[in-house]
Amino acid sequence: MPLRQSLRIGRYLIGQKLRRREKYPLLLELEPLFACNLKCAGCGKIQQTPDILKRRMPVAQALAAVEECGAPMVSIAGGEPLMHPEIETMVDELVRRKKFVFLCTNALLLPKKIDKFRPSPYLAFTVHIDGLRDRHDASVCKQGVFDAAVAAVREAQRRGFRVTTNTTFFNTDTPQTVIEVLDYLNDDLRVDEMMLSPAYAYEKAPDQEHFLGVAETRELFRKAFAGGRRRRWRLNHSPLFLDFLEGKVDFPCTAWAIPSYSLLGWQRPCYLMADGYAASYRELVETTDWQRYGRGRDPRCANCMAHCGYEPTAVMATMSSLRQSLRALRSA
Ligand code: SF4
Ligand code: SF4
Protein backbone atom coordinates (compact mmCIF):
# COMPACT_ATOMS: atom_id res chain seq x y z
CA MET A 1 0.00 0.00 0.00
CA PRO A 2 1.45 3.46 -0.84
CA LEU A 3 2.46 5.47 2.23
CA ARG A 4 -0.30 8.07 1.68
CA GLN A 5 -2.90 5.31 1.75
CA SER A 6 -1.33 3.51 4.74
CA LEU A 7 -1.29 6.71 6.78
CA ARG A 8 -4.87 7.57 5.86
CA ILE A 9 -6.09 4.07 6.76
CA GLY A 10 -4.07 4.20 9.98
CA ARG A 11 -5.74 7.51 10.90
CA TYR A 12 -9.16 6.06 10.08
CA LEU A 13 -8.53 3.01 12.28
CA ILE A 14 -7.32 5.14 15.19
CA GLY A 15 -10.46 7.29 14.80
CA GLN A 16 -12.68 4.20 15.02
CA LYS A 17 -10.80 3.05 18.10
CA LEU A 18 -11.15 6.42 19.82
CA ARG A 19 -14.89 6.34 19.10
CA ARG A 20 -14.96 2.80 20.55
CA ARG A 21 -16.72 1.43 17.48
CA GLU A 22 -16.56 -2.35 17.48
CA LYS A 23 -17.74 -3.00 13.93
CA TYR A 24 -16.89 -0.65 11.08
CA PRO A 25 -16.03 -0.96 7.40
CA LEU A 26 -12.50 -0.84 6.04
CA LEU A 27 -13.25 -1.48 2.38
CA LEU A 28 -16.58 -1.61 0.58
CA GLU A 29 -17.04 -4.22 -2.15
CA LEU A 30 -19.36 -2.38 -4.51
CA GLU A 31 -21.04 -4.44 -7.24
CA PRO A 32 -22.97 -2.02 -9.47
CA LEU A 33 -23.87 -4.76 -11.98
CA PHE A 34 -23.60 -8.53 -12.34
CA ALA A 35 -23.20 -8.74 -16.13
CA CYS A 36 -19.81 -9.67 -17.54
CA ASN A 37 -18.21 -10.14 -20.95
CA LEU A 38 -16.54 -13.39 -19.76
CA LYS A 39 -17.89 -16.62 -18.29
CA CYS A 40 -15.18 -17.90 -15.93
CA ALA A 41 -15.87 -21.37 -14.54
CA GLY A 42 -14.97 -20.32 -10.98
CA CYS A 43 -17.22 -17.23 -10.96
CA GLY A 44 -20.16 -17.12 -8.57
CA LYS A 45 -21.57 -13.76 -9.70
CA ILE A 46 -22.79 -14.12 -13.27
CA GLN A 47 -25.48 -16.73 -12.58
CA GLN A 48 -28.13 -14.15 -11.67
CA THR A 49 -31.44 -14.18 -13.54
CA PRO A 50 -31.57 -12.32 -16.91
CA ASP A 51 -33.56 -9.42 -15.45
CA ILE A 52 -30.92 -8.86 -12.74
CA LEU A 53 -28.09 -9.20 -15.25
CA LYS A 54 -29.64 -6.36 -17.27
CA ARG A 55 -29.74 -3.97 -14.33
CA ARG A 56 -27.14 -1.24 -13.64
CA MET A 57 -26.91 0.57 -10.29
CA PRO A 58 -27.55 4.32 -10.55
CA VAL A 59 -24.51 6.41 -9.54
CA ALA A 60 -26.48 8.20 -6.81
CA GLN A 61 -27.41 4.87 -5.22
CA ALA A 62 -23.77 3.71 -5.23
CA LEU A 63 -22.58 7.00 -3.69
CA ALA A 64 -25.28 6.86 -1.02
CA ALA A 65 -24.12 3.37 -0.01
CA VAL A 66 -20.47 4.50 0.13
CA GLU A 67 -21.37 7.51 2.26
CA GLU A 68 -23.67 5.60 4.58
CA CYS A 69 -21.02 3.01 5.42
CA GLY A 70 -18.07 5.44 5.45
CA ALA A 71 -15.35 3.00 4.33
CA PRO A 72 -12.16 4.77 3.20
CA MET A 73 -11.57 2.27 0.36
CA VAL A 74 -13.97 1.06 -2.32
CA SER A 75 -13.41 -1.90 -4.59
CA ILE A 76 -15.74 -1.75 -7.60
CA ALA A 77 -16.36 -5.22 -8.96
CA GLY A 78 -19.25 -7.12 -10.46
CA GLY A 79 -19.61 -8.48 -13.09
CA GLU A 80 -17.42 -6.31 -15.26
CA PRO A 81 -17.63 -2.70 -14.02
CA LEU A 82 -16.42 -1.26 -17.34
CA MET A 83 -19.74 -2.44 -18.84
CA HIS A 84 -21.56 0.06 -16.59
CA PRO A 85 -22.48 3.07 -18.76
CA GLU A 86 -21.70 5.59 -15.99
CA ILE A 87 -18.67 3.93 -14.45
CA GLU A 88 -16.42 6.95 -15.06
CA THR A 89 -18.87 9.25 -13.22
CA MET A 90 -19.03 6.81 -10.31
CA VAL A 91 -15.22 6.70 -10.13
CA ASP A 92 -14.85 10.50 -10.48
CA GLU A 93 -17.31 11.11 -7.66
CA LEU A 94 -15.56 8.64 -5.36
CA VAL A 95 -12.12 10.10 -6.14
CA ARG A 96 -13.54 13.58 -5.47
CA ARG A 97 -14.55 12.29 -2.02
CA LYS A 98 -10.94 11.05 -1.56
CA LYS A 99 -11.95 7.40 -1.43
CA PHE A 100 -9.26 4.95 -2.53
CA VAL A 101 -10.88 3.20 -5.49
CA PHE A 102 -9.87 -0.18 -6.92
CA LEU A 103 -11.64 -0.67 -10.24
CA CYS A 104 -11.60 -4.46 -10.71
CA THR A 105 -11.66 -5.48 -14.34
CA ASN A 106 -10.77 -8.30 -16.69
CA ALA A 107 -9.33 -5.44 -18.84
CA LEU A 108 -11.00 -6.46 -22.11
CA LEU A 109 -12.87 -3.15 -22.32
CA LEU A 110 -10.05 -1.04 -20.89
CA PRO A 111 -8.59 0.11 -24.26
CA LYS A 112 -12.03 1.34 -25.32
CA LYS A 113 -12.86 3.06 -22.01
CA ILE A 114 -9.51 4.35 -20.76
CA ASP A 115 -9.95 7.84 -22.26
CA LYS A 116 -12.84 8.38 -19.85
CA PHE A 117 -10.57 8.13 -16.76
CA ARG A 118 -7.88 10.39 -15.34
CA PRO A 119 -4.85 9.11 -13.36
CA SER A 120 -5.09 9.79 -9.63
CA PRO A 121 -3.34 8.52 -6.49
CA TYR A 122 -6.88 7.56 -5.38
CA LEU A 123 -7.56 5.31 -8.39
CA ALA A 124 -6.10 1.94 -9.33
CA PHE A 125 -7.20 -0.42 -12.08
CA THR A 126 -7.12 -3.88 -10.51
CA VAL A 127 -6.73 -6.34 -13.33
CA HIS A 128 -7.74 -9.97 -12.98
CA ILE A 129 -4.77 -12.19 -13.97
CA ASP A 130 -4.88 -15.77 -12.67
CA GLY A 131 -1.65 -17.06 -14.15
CA LEU A 132 0.62 -16.92 -17.16
CA ARG A 133 -0.93 -17.16 -20.64
CA ASP A 134 -2.21 -20.76 -20.70
CA ARG A 135 -3.33 -20.81 -17.06
CA HIS A 136 -5.11 -17.48 -17.25
CA ASP A 137 -6.88 -18.27 -20.51
CA ALA A 138 -7.98 -21.64 -19.05
CA SER A 139 -9.18 -19.91 -15.87
CA VAL A 140 -11.32 -17.39 -17.79
CA CYS A 141 -12.40 -20.05 -20.33
CA LYS A 142 -11.32 -18.00 -23.34
CA GLN A 143 -8.13 -17.85 -25.40
CA GLY A 144 -6.36 -14.55 -25.98
CA VAL A 145 -7.56 -12.88 -22.76
CA PHE A 146 -4.11 -12.95 -21.11
CA ASP A 147 -2.48 -11.14 -24.04
CA ALA A 148 -5.32 -8.60 -24.17
CA ALA A 149 -5.07 -7.97 -20.40
CA VAL A 150 -1.29 -7.53 -20.52
CA ALA A 151 -1.55 -5.07 -23.44
CA ALA A 152 -4.23 -3.12 -21.54
CA VAL A 153 -2.05 -3.01 -18.40
CA ARG A 154 0.92 -1.67 -20.37
CA GLU A 155 -1.21 1.04 -21.99
CA ALA A 156 -2.71 2.08 -18.63
CA GLN A 157 0.81 2.27 -17.12
CA ARG A 158 2.02 4.31 -20.12
CA ARG A 159 -0.76 6.79 -19.42
CA GLY A 160 0.28 7.12 -15.77
CA PHE A 161 -2.42 5.04 -14.06
CA ARG A 162 -1.79 2.93 -10.98
CA VAL A 163 -2.32 -0.70 -11.94
CA THR A 164 -2.65 -3.52 -9.45
CA THR A 165 -3.60 -7.14 -10.07
CA ASN A 166 -5.74 -9.75 -8.39
CA THR A 167 -4.78 -13.40 -8.85
CA THR A 168 -7.04 -16.25 -7.77
CA PHE A 169 -5.36 -19.55 -6.96
CA PHE A 170 -6.96 -22.98 -7.31
CA ASN A 171 -5.87 -26.51 -6.35
CA THR A 172 -4.43 -26.87 -9.84
CA ASP A 173 -1.77 -24.33 -8.83
CA THR A 174 1.61 -25.36 -7.51
CA PRO A 175 4.23 -23.26 -5.72
CA GLN A 176 5.95 -23.01 -9.13
CA THR A 177 2.87 -21.56 -10.92
CA VAL A 178 2.41 -19.07 -8.06
CA ILE A 179 6.08 -18.03 -8.32
CA GLU A 180 5.94 -17.76 -12.11
CA VAL A 181 2.91 -15.48 -12.23
CA LEU A 182 4.00 -13.27 -9.31
CA ASP A 183 7.56 -12.95 -10.66
CA TYR A 184 6.07 -11.95 -14.02
CA LEU A 185 3.69 -9.37 -12.54
CA ASN A 186 6.33 -8.00 -10.15
CA ASP A 187 9.43 -7.95 -12.37
CA ASP A 188 8.29 -7.94 -16.01
CA LEU A 189 4.91 -6.22 -16.03
CA ARG A 190 5.95 -4.16 -12.97
CA VAL A 191 2.44 -3.57 -11.66
CA ASP A 192 2.17 -1.38 -8.57
CA GLU A 193 0.85 -4.09 -6.26
CA MET A 194 -0.52 -7.63 -6.40
CA MET A 195 -3.38 -9.22 -4.50
CA LEU A 196 -3.68 -12.95 -3.82
CA SER A 197 -7.02 -14.75 -3.50
CA PRO A 198 -7.33 -18.41 -2.57
CA ALA A 199 -10.43 -19.38 -4.61
CA TYR A 200 -13.67 -19.69 -2.69
CA ALA A 201 -16.18 -22.42 -3.67
CA TYR A 202 -19.13 -20.23 -4.63
CA GLU A 203 -22.37 -22.22 -4.43
CA LYS A 204 -23.32 -21.05 -7.90
CA ALA A 205 -19.96 -21.50 -9.65
CA PRO A 206 -19.99 -24.15 -12.39
CA ASP A 207 -16.53 -25.37 -11.24
CA GLN A 208 -16.92 -26.98 -7.80
CA GLU A 209 -13.81 -29.18 -7.91
CA HIS A 210 -10.79 -26.96 -7.96
CA PHE A 211 -10.94 -25.04 -4.69
CA LEU A 212 -8.12 -25.15 -2.18
CA GLY A 213 -8.61 -26.52 1.35
CA VAL A 214 -7.01 -24.70 4.28
CA ALA A 215 -4.05 -27.09 4.60
CA GLU A 216 -3.44 -26.91 0.82
CA THR A 217 -3.58 -23.10 0.86
CA ARG A 218 -1.07 -22.89 3.69
CA GLU A 219 1.34 -25.30 2.03
CA LEU A 220 1.02 -23.57 -1.34
CA PHE A 221 1.84 -20.12 0.02
CA ARG A 222 4.50 -21.33 2.49
CA LYS A 223 6.44 -22.87 -0.37
CA ALA A 224 5.78 -20.01 -2.82
CA PHE A 225 6.84 -17.34 -0.30
CA ALA A 226 10.10 -19.14 0.67
CA GLY A 227 13.56 -17.93 -0.34
CA GLY A 228 12.86 -14.24 0.32
CA ARG A 229 10.24 -13.99 -2.45
CA ARG A 230 7.47 -12.82 -0.15
CA ARG A 231 9.55 -9.81 0.87
CA ARG A 232 10.60 -9.04 -2.70
CA TRP A 233 7.09 -9.11 -4.21
CA ARG A 234 4.94 -5.96 -3.96
CA LEU A 235 1.98 -7.71 -2.33
CA ASN A 236 -1.06 -5.62 -1.44
CA HIS A 237 -1.64 -7.32 1.90
CA SER A 238 -0.66 -6.72 5.50
CA PRO A 239 2.28 -8.83 6.77
CA LEU A 240 -0.07 -10.55 9.24
CA PHE A 241 -2.49 -11.57 6.46
CA LEU A 242 0.44 -13.12 4.58
CA ASP A 243 1.43 -14.91 7.82
CA PHE A 244 -2.19 -16.14 7.94
CA LEU A 245 -2.01 -17.48 4.38
CA GLU A 246 1.18 -19.35 5.31
CA GLY A 247 -0.44 -20.79 8.46
CA LYS A 248 1.88 -18.95 10.88
CA VAL A 249 -1.11 -17.33 12.63
CA ASP A 250 -4.86 -17.92 12.63
CA PHE A 251 -7.64 -15.37 12.96
CA PRO A 252 -11.41 -15.22 13.36
CA CYS A 253 -13.46 -13.87 10.42
CA THR A 254 -14.45 -10.20 10.58
CA ALA A 255 -16.54 -10.01 7.40
CA TRP A 256 -18.37 -6.89 8.62
CA ALA A 257 -15.21 -4.88 7.84
CA ILE A 258 -15.32 -5.69 4.09
CA PRO A 259 -19.06 -5.51 3.39
CA SER A 260 -20.59 -6.11 -0.02
CA TYR A 261 -23.22 -3.82 -1.53
CA SER A 262 -24.81 -4.84 -4.83
CA LEU A 263 -28.00 -4.36 -6.83
CA LEU A 264 -29.62 -6.70 -4.30
CA GLY A 265 -28.62 -4.74 -1.18
CA TRP A 266 -26.09 -5.31 1.62
CA GLN A 267 -25.18 -8.98 1.29
CA ARG A 268 -25.17 -11.08 4.46
CA PRO A 269 -22.57 -12.02 5.73
CA CYS A 270 -19.99 -11.27 2.97
CA TYR A 271 -19.62 -11.13 -0.80
CA LEU A 272 -18.93 -14.87 -0.96
CA MET A 273 -22.12 -16.10 0.73
CA ALA A 274 -25.67 -14.79 0.43
CA ASP A 275 -27.87 -15.37 3.48
CA GLY A 276 -30.17 -12.52 2.54
CA TYR A 277 -29.71 -8.77 2.21
CA ALA A 278 -30.01 -5.74 4.50
CA ALA A 279 -31.28 -2.29 3.48
CA SER A 280 -28.32 -0.41 5.02
CA TYR A 281 -24.82 -1.07 6.38
CA ARG A 282 -26.09 -0.26 9.83
CA GLU A 283 -28.88 -2.82 9.51
CA LEU A 284 -26.36 -5.37 8.18
CA VAL A 285 -24.08 -4.90 11.20
CA GLU A 286 -26.86 -4.81 13.77
CA THR A 287 -29.03 -7.65 12.49
CA THR A 288 -26.44 -10.23 11.38
CA ASP A 289 -25.55 -12.95 13.86
CA TRP A 290 -21.79 -12.67 13.21
CA GLN A 291 -21.03 -15.46 15.70
CA ARG A 292 -22.52 -17.94 13.23
CA TYR A 293 -19.86 -17.29 10.59
CA GLY A 294 -16.20 -18.17 10.11
CA ARG A 295 -14.20 -21.38 9.94
CA GLY A 296 -15.41 -23.94 12.48
CA ARG A 297 -18.81 -22.26 12.75
CA ASP A 298 -20.46 -22.63 9.35
CA PRO A 299 -19.56 -25.52 7.01
CA ARG A 300 -19.65 -23.14 4.03
CA CYS A 301 -16.79 -21.22 5.67
CA ALA A 302 -14.68 -24.34 6.26
CA ASN A 303 -12.15 -23.68 3.48
CA CYS A 304 -12.38 -19.91 3.33
CA MET A 305 -9.15 -17.93 3.66
CA ALA A 306 -10.42 -14.98 1.65
CA HIS A 307 -9.24 -11.46 2.33
CA CYS A 308 -12.83 -10.26 2.88
CA GLY A 309 -13.00 -12.34 6.04
CA TYR A 310 -9.47 -12.30 7.33
CA GLU A 311 -7.53 -9.27 6.02
CA PRO A 312 -9.47 -6.87 8.29
CA THR A 313 -8.73 -9.09 11.29
CA ALA A 314 -5.05 -8.98 10.35
CA VAL A 315 -5.14 -5.19 9.92
CA MET A 316 -6.80 -4.70 13.30
CA ALA A 317 -4.27 -7.04 14.95
CA THR A 318 -1.52 -4.95 13.29
CA MET A 319 -2.95 -1.75 14.75
CA SER A 320 -3.11 -3.15 18.26
CA SER A 321 0.59 -4.08 18.31
CA LEU A 322 3.43 -1.56 18.03
CA ARG A 323 5.78 -4.23 16.68
CA GLN A 324 3.30 -5.27 13.96
CA SER A 325 2.55 -1.62 13.08
CA LEU A 326 6.25 -0.93 12.55
CA ARG A 327 6.53 -4.11 10.49
CA ALA A 328 3.60 -2.99 8.29
CA LEU A 329 5.07 0.50 7.88
CA ARG A 330 8.43 -0.95 6.87
CA SER A 331 6.70 -2.90 4.08
CA ALA A 332 4.70 0.17 2.88
S1 SF4 B 1 -14.19 -11.79 -15.25
FE1 SF4 B 1 -14.79 -11.76 -13.06
S2 SF4 B 1 -16.98 -11.27 -13.06
FE2 SF4 B 1 -16.44 -11.87 -15.17
S3 SF4 B 1 -16.95 -14.04 -15.27
FE3 SF4 B 1 -14.77 -13.88 -14.74
S4 SF4 B 1 -14.71 -13.93 -12.46
FE4 SF4 B 1 -16.85 -13.49 -13.09
S1 SF4 C 1 -15.27 -17.25 6.61
FE1 SF4 C 1 -16.10 -15.15 6.64
S2 SF4 C 1 -15.50 -14.29 4.65
FE2 SF4 C 1 -15.27 -16.50 4.48
S3 SF4 C 1 -17.22 -17.23 3.61
FE3 SF4 C 1 -17.40 -17.35 5.85
S4 SF4 C 1 -18.31 -15.41 6.47
FE4 SF4 C 1 -17.55 -15.13 4.37
Coordinates of C-alpha atoms and ligand atoms in Angstrom, one line a residue:
M1 CA 0.0 0.0 0.0
P2 CA 1.5 3.5 -0.8
L3 CA 2.5 5.5 2.2
R4 CA -0.3 8.1 1.7
Q5 CA -2.9 5.3 1.7
S6 CA -1.3 3.5 4.7
L7 CA -1.3 6.7 6.8
R8 CA -4.9 7.6 5.9
I9 CA -6.1 4.1 6.8
G10 CA -4.1 4.2 10.0
R11 CA -5.7 7.5 10.9
Y12 CA -9.2 6.1 10.1
L13 CA -8.5 3.0 12.3
I14 CA -7.3 5.1 15.2
G15 CA -10.5 7.3 14.8
Q16 CA -12.7 4.2 15.0
K17 CA -10.8 3.0 18.1
L18 CA -11.2 6.4 19.8
R19 CA -14.9 6.3 19.1
R20 CA -15.0 2.8 20.5
R21 CA -16.7 1.4 17.5
E22 CA -16.6 -2.3 17.5
K23 CA -17.7 -3.0 13.9
Y24 CA -16.9 -0.7 11.1
P25 CA -16.0 -1.0 7.4
L26 CA -12.5 -0.8 6.0
L27 CA -13.2 -1.5 2.4
L28 CA -16.6 -1.6 0.6
E29 CA -17.0 -4.2 -2.1
L30 CA -19.4 -2.4 -4.5
E31 CA -21.0 -4.4 -7.2
P32 CA -23.0 -2.0 -9.5
L33 CA -23.9 -4.8 -12.0
F34 CA -23.6 -8.5 -12.3
A35 CA -23.2 -8.7 -16.1
C36 CA -19.8 -9.7 -17.5
N37 CA -18.2 -10.1 -21.0
L38 CA -16.5 -13.4 -19.8
K39 CA -17.9 -16.6 -18.3
C40 CA -15.2 -17.9 -15.9
A41 CA -15.9 -21.4 -14.5
G42 CA -15.0 -20.3 -11.0
C43 CA -17.2 -17.2 -11.0
G44 CA -20.2 -17.1 -8.6
K45 CA -21.6 -13.8 -9.7
I46 CA -22.8 -14.1 -13.3
Q47 CA -25.5 -16.7 -12.6
Q48 CA -28.1 -14.2 -11.7
T49 CA -31.4 -14.2 -13.5
P50 CA -31.6 -12.3 -16.9
D51 CA -33.6 -9.4 -15.5
I52 CA -30.9 -8.9 -12.7
L53 CA -28.1 -9.2 -15.3
K54 CA -29.6 -6.4 -17.3
R55 CA -29.7 -4.0 -14.3
R56 CA -27.1 -1.2 -13.6
M57 CA -26.9 0.6 -10.3
P58 CA -27.6 4.3 -10.6
V59 CA -24.5 6.4 -9.5
A60 CA -26.5 8.2 -6.8
Q61 CA -27.4 4.9 -5.2
A62 CA -23.8 3.7 -5.2
L63 CA -22.6 7.0 -3.7
A64 CA -25.3 6.9 -1.0
A65 CA -24.1 3.4 0.0
V66 CA -20.5 4.5 0.1
E67 CA -21.4 7.5 2.3
E68 CA -23.7 5.6 4.6
C69 CA -21.0 3.0 5.4
G70 CA -18.1 5.4 5.4
A71 CA -15.4 3.0 4.3
P72 CA -12.2 4.8 3.2
M73 CA -11.6 2.3 0.4
V74 CA -14.0 1.1 -2.3
S75 CA -13.4 -1.9 -4.6
I76 CA -15.7 -1.7 -7.6
A77 CA -16.4 -5.2 -9.0
G78 CA -19.3 -7.1 -10.5
G79 CA -19.6 -8.5 -13.1
E80 CA -17.4 -6.3 -15.3
P81 CA -17.6 -2.7 -14.0
L82 CA -16.4 -1.3 -17.3
M83 CA -19.7 -2.4 -18.8
H84 CA -21.6 0.1 -16.6
P85 CA -22.5 3.1 -18.8
E86 CA -21.7 5.6 -16.0
I87 CA -18.7 3.9 -14.5
E88 CA -16.4 7.0 -15.1
T89 CA -18.9 9.3 -13.2
M90 CA -19.0 6.8 -10.3
V91 CA -15.2 6.7 -10.1
D92 CA -14.8 10.5 -10.5
E93 CA -17.3 11.1 -7.7
L94 CA -15.6 8.6 -5.4
V95 CA -12.1 10.1 -6.1
R96 CA -13.5 13.6 -5.5
R97 CA -14.5 12.3 -2.0
K98 CA -10.9 11.1 -1.6
K99 CA -11.9 7.4 -1.4
F100 CA -9.3 4.9 -2.5
V101 CA -10.9 3.2 -5.5
F102 CA -9.9 -0.2 -6.9
L103 CA -11.6 -0.7 -10.2
C104 CA -11.6 -4.5 -10.7
T105 CA -11.7 -5.5 -14.3
N106 CA -10.8 -8.3 -16.7
A107 CA -9.3 -5.4 -18.8
L108 CA -11.0 -6.5 -22.1
L109 CA -12.9 -3.1 -22.3
L110 CA -10.0 -1.0 -20.9
P111 CA -8.6 0.1 -24.3
K112 CA -12.0 1.3 -25.3
K113 CA -12.9 3.1 -22.0
I114 CA -9.5 4.4 -20.8
D115 CA -9.9 7.8 -22.3
K116 CA -12.8 8.4 -19.8
F117 CA -10.6 8.1 -16.8
R118 CA -7.9 10.4 -15.3
P119 CA -4.9 9.1 -13.4
S120 CA -5.1 9.8 -9.6
P121 CA -3.3 8.5 -6.5
Y122 CA -6.9 7.6 -5.4
L123 CA -7.6 5.3 -8.4
A124 CA -6.1 1.9 -9.3
F125 CA -7.2 -0.4 -12.1
T126 CA -7.1 -3.9 -10.5
V127 CA -6.7 -6.3 -13.3
H128 CA -7.7 -10.0 -13.0
I129 CA -4.8 -12.2 -14.0
D130 CA -4.9 -15.8 -12.7
G131 CA -1.6 -17.1 -14.2
L132 CA 0.6 -16.9 -17.2
R133 CA -0.9 -17.2 -20.6
D134 CA -2.2 -20.8 -20.7
R135 CA -3.3 -20.8 -17.1
H136 CA -5.1 -17.5 -17.3
D137 CA -6.9 -18.3 -20.5
A138 CA -8.0 -21.6 -19.1
S139 CA -9.2 -19.9 -15.9
V140 CA -11.3 -17.4 -17.8
C141 CA -12.4 -20.0 -20.3
K142 CA -11.3 -18.0 -23.3
Q143 CA -8.1 -17.8 -25.4
G144 CA -6.4 -14.6 -26.0
V145 CA -7.6 -12.9 -22.8
F146 CA -4.1 -12.9 -21.1
D147 CA -2.5 -11.1 -24.0
A148 CA -5.3 -8.6 -24.2
A149 CA -5.1 -8.0 -20.4
V150 CA -1.3 -7.5 -20.5
A151 CA -1.6 -5.1 -23.4
A152 CA -4.2 -3.1 -21.5
V153 CA -2.1 -3.0 -18.4
R154 CA 0.9 -1.7 -20.4
E155 CA -1.2 1.0 -22.0
A156 CA -2.7 2.1 -18.6
Q157 CA 0.8 2.3 -17.1
R158 CA 2.0 4.3 -20.1
R159 CA -0.8 6.8 -19.4
G160 CA 0.3 7.1 -15.8
F161 CA -2.4 5.0 -14.1
R162 CA -1.8 2.9 -11.0
V163 CA -2.3 -0.7 -11.9
T164 CA -2.6 -3.5 -9.5
T165 CA -3.6 -7.1 -10.1
N166 CA -5.7 -9.8 -8.4
T167 CA -4.8 -13.4 -8.8
T168 CA -7.0 -16.2 -7.8
F169 CA -5.4 -19.5 -7.0
F170 CA -7.0 -23.0 -7.3
N171 CA -5.9 -26.5 -6.3
T172 CA -4.4 -26.9 -9.8
D173 CA -1.8 -24.3 -8.8
T174 CA 1.6 -25.4 -7.5
P175 CA 4.2 -23.3 -5.7
Q176 CA 5.9 -23.0 -9.1
T177 CA 2.9 -21.6 -10.9
V178 CA 2.4 -19.1 -8.1
I179 CA 6.1 -18.0 -8.3
E180 CA 5.9 -17.8 -12.1
V181 CA 2.9 -15.5 -12.2
L182 CA 4.0 -13.3 -9.3
D183 CA 7.6 -13.0 -10.7
Y184 CA 6.1 -11.9 -14.0
L185 CA 3.7 -9.4 -12.5
N186 CA 6.3 -8.0 -10.1
D187 CA 9.4 -8.0 -12.4
D188 CA 8.3 -7.9 -16.0
L189 CA 4.9 -6.2 -16.0
R190 CA 6.0 -4.2 -13.0
V191 CA 2.4 -3.6 -11.7
D192 CA 2.2 -1.4 -8.6
E193 CA 0.9 -4.1 -6.3
M194 CA -0.5 -7.6 -6.4
M195 CA -3.4 -9.2 -4.5
L196 CA -3.7 -12.9 -3.8
S197 CA -7.0 -14.8 -3.5
P198 CA -7.3 -18.4 -2.6
A199 CA -10.4 -19.4 -4.6
Y200 CA -13.7 -19.7 -2.7
A201 CA -16.2 -22.4 -3.7
Y202 CA -19.1 -20.2 -4.6
E203 CA -22.4 -22.2 -4.4
K204 CA -23.3 -21.0 -7.9
A205 CA -20.0 -21.5 -9.6
P206 CA -20.0 -24.1 -12.4
D207 CA -16.5 -25.4 -11.2
Q208 CA -16.9 -27.0 -7.8
E209 CA -13.8 -29.2 -7.9
H210 CA -10.8 -27.0 -8.0
F211 CA -10.9 -25.0 -4.7
L212 CA -8.1 -25.1 -2.2
G213 CA -8.6 -26.5 1.3
V214 CA -7.0 -24.7 4.3
A215 CA -4.0 -27.1 4.6
E216 CA -3.4 -26.9 0.8
T217 CA -3.6 -23.1 0.9
R218 CA -1.1 -22.9 3.7
E219 CA 1.3 -25.3 2.0
L220 CA 1.0 -23.6 -1.3
F221 CA 1.8 -20.1 0.0
R222 CA 4.5 -21.3 2.5
K223 CA 6.4 -22.9 -0.4
A224 CA 5.8 -20.0 -2.8
F225 CA 6.8 -17.3 -0.3
A226 CA 10.1 -19.1 0.7
G227 CA 13.6 -17.9 -0.3
G228 CA 12.9 -14.2 0.3
R229 CA 10.2 -14.0 -2.5
R230 CA 7.5 -12.8 -0.1
R231 CA 9.5 -9.8 0.9
R232 CA 10.6 -9.0 -2.7
W233 CA 7.1 -9.1 -4.2
R234 CA 4.9 -6.0 -4.0
L235 CA 2.0 -7.7 -2.3
N236 CA -1.1 -5.6 -1.4
H237 CA -1.6 -7.3 1.9
S238 CA -0.7 -6.7 5.5
P239 CA 2.3 -8.8 6.8
L240 CA -0.1 -10.6 9.2
F241 CA -2.5 -11.6 6.5
L242 CA 0.4 -13.1 4.6
D243 CA 1.4 -14.9 7.8
F244 CA -2.2 -16.1 7.9
L245 CA -2.0 -17.5 4.4
E246 CA 1.2 -19.3 5.3
G247 CA -0.4 -20.8 8.5
K248 CA 1.9 -19.0 10.9
V249 CA -1.1 -17.3 12.6
D250 CA -4.9 -17.9 12.6
F251 CA -7.6 -15.4 13.0
P252 CA -11.4 -15.2 13.4
C253 CA -13.5 -13.9 10.4
T254 CA -14.4 -10.2 10.6
A255 CA -16.5 -10.0 7.4
W256 CA -18.4 -6.9 8.6
A257 CA -15.2 -4.9 7.8
I258 CA -15.3 -5.7 4.1
P259 CA -19.1 -5.5 3.4
S260 CA -20.6 -6.1 0.0
Y261 CA -23.2 -3.8 -1.5
S262 CA -24.8 -4.8 -4.8
L263 CA -28.0 -4.4 -6.8
L264 CA -29.6 -6.7 -4.3
G265 CA -28.6 -4.7 -1.2
W266 CA -26.1 -5.3 1.6
Q267 CA -25.2 -9.0 1.3
R268 CA -25.2 -11.1 4.5
P269 CA -22.6 -12.0 5.7
C270 CA -20.0 -11.3 3.0
Y271 CA -19.6 -11.1 -0.8
L272 CA -18.9 -14.9 -1.0
M273 CA -22.1 -16.1 0.7
A274 CA -25.7 -14.8 0.4
D275 CA -27.9 -15.4 3.5
G276 CA -30.2 -12.5 2.5
Y277 CA -29.7 -8.8 2.2
A278 CA -30.0 -5.7 4.5
A279 CA -31.3 -2.3 3.5
S280 CA -28.3 -0.4 5.0
Y281 CA -24.8 -1.1 6.4
R282 CA -26.1 -0.3 9.8
E283 CA -28.9 -2.8 9.5
L284 CA -26.4 -5.4 8.2
V285 CA -24.1 -4.9 11.2
E286 CA -26.9 -4.8 13.8
T287 CA -29.0 -7.6 12.5
T288 CA -26.4 -10.2 11.4
D289 CA -25.5 -13.0 13.9
W290 CA -21.8 -12.7 13.2
Q291 CA -21.0 -15.5 15.7
R292 CA -22.5 -17.9 13.2
Y293 CA -19.9 -17.3 10.6
G294 CA -16.2 -18.2 10.1
R295 CA -14.2 -21.4 9.9
G296 CA -15.4 -23.9 12.5
R297 CA -18.8 -22.3 12.7
D298 CA -20.5 -22.6 9.3
P299 CA -19.6 -25.5 7.0
R300 CA -19.6 -23.1 4.0
C301 CA -16.8 -21.2 5.7
A302 CA -14.7 -24.3 6.3
N303 CA -12.2 -23.7 3.5
C304 CA -12.4 -19.9 3.3
M305 CA -9.2 -17.9 3.7
A306 CA -10.4 -15.0 1.7
H307 CA -9.2 -11.5 2.3
C308 CA -12.8 -10.3 2.9
G309 CA -13.0 -12.3 6.0
Y310 CA -9.5 -12.3 7.3
E311 CA -7.5 -9.3 6.0
P312 CA -9.5 -6.9 8.3
T313 CA -8.7 -9.1 11.3
A314 CA -5.0 -9.0 10.3
V315 CA -5.1 -5.2 9.9
M316 CA -6.8 -4.7 13.3
A317 CA -4.3 -7.0 14.9
T318 CA -1.5 -5.0 13.3
M319 CA -2.9 -1.8 14.7
S320 CA -3.1 -3.2 18.3
S321 CA 0.6 -4.1 18.3
L322 CA 3.4 -1.6 18.0
R323 CA 5.8 -4.2 16.7
Q324 CA 3.3 -5.3 14.0
S325 CA 2.6 -1.6 13.1
L326 CA 6.3 -0.9 12.6
R327 CA 6.5 -4.1 10.5
A328 CA 3.6 -3.0 8.3
L329 CA 5.1 0.5 7.9
R330 CA 8.4 -1.0 6.9
S331 CA 6.7 -2.9 4.1
A332 CA 4.7 0.2 2.9
Ligands
SF4_1 S1 -14.2 -11.8 -15.2 FE1 -14.8 -11.8 -13.1 S2 -17.0 -11.3 -13.1 FE2 -16.4 -11.9 -15.2 S3 -16.9 -14.0 -15.3 FE3 -14.8 -13.9 -14.7 S4 -14.7 -13.9 -12.5 FE4 -16.8 -13.5 -13.1
SF4_2 S1 -15.3 -17.2 6.6 FE1 -16.1 -15.2 6.6 S2 -15.5 -14.3 4.6 FE2 -15.3 -16.5 4.5 S3 -17.2 -17.2 3.6 FE3 -17.4 -17.4 5.9 S4 -18.3 -15.4 6.5 FE4 -17.5 -15.1 4.4

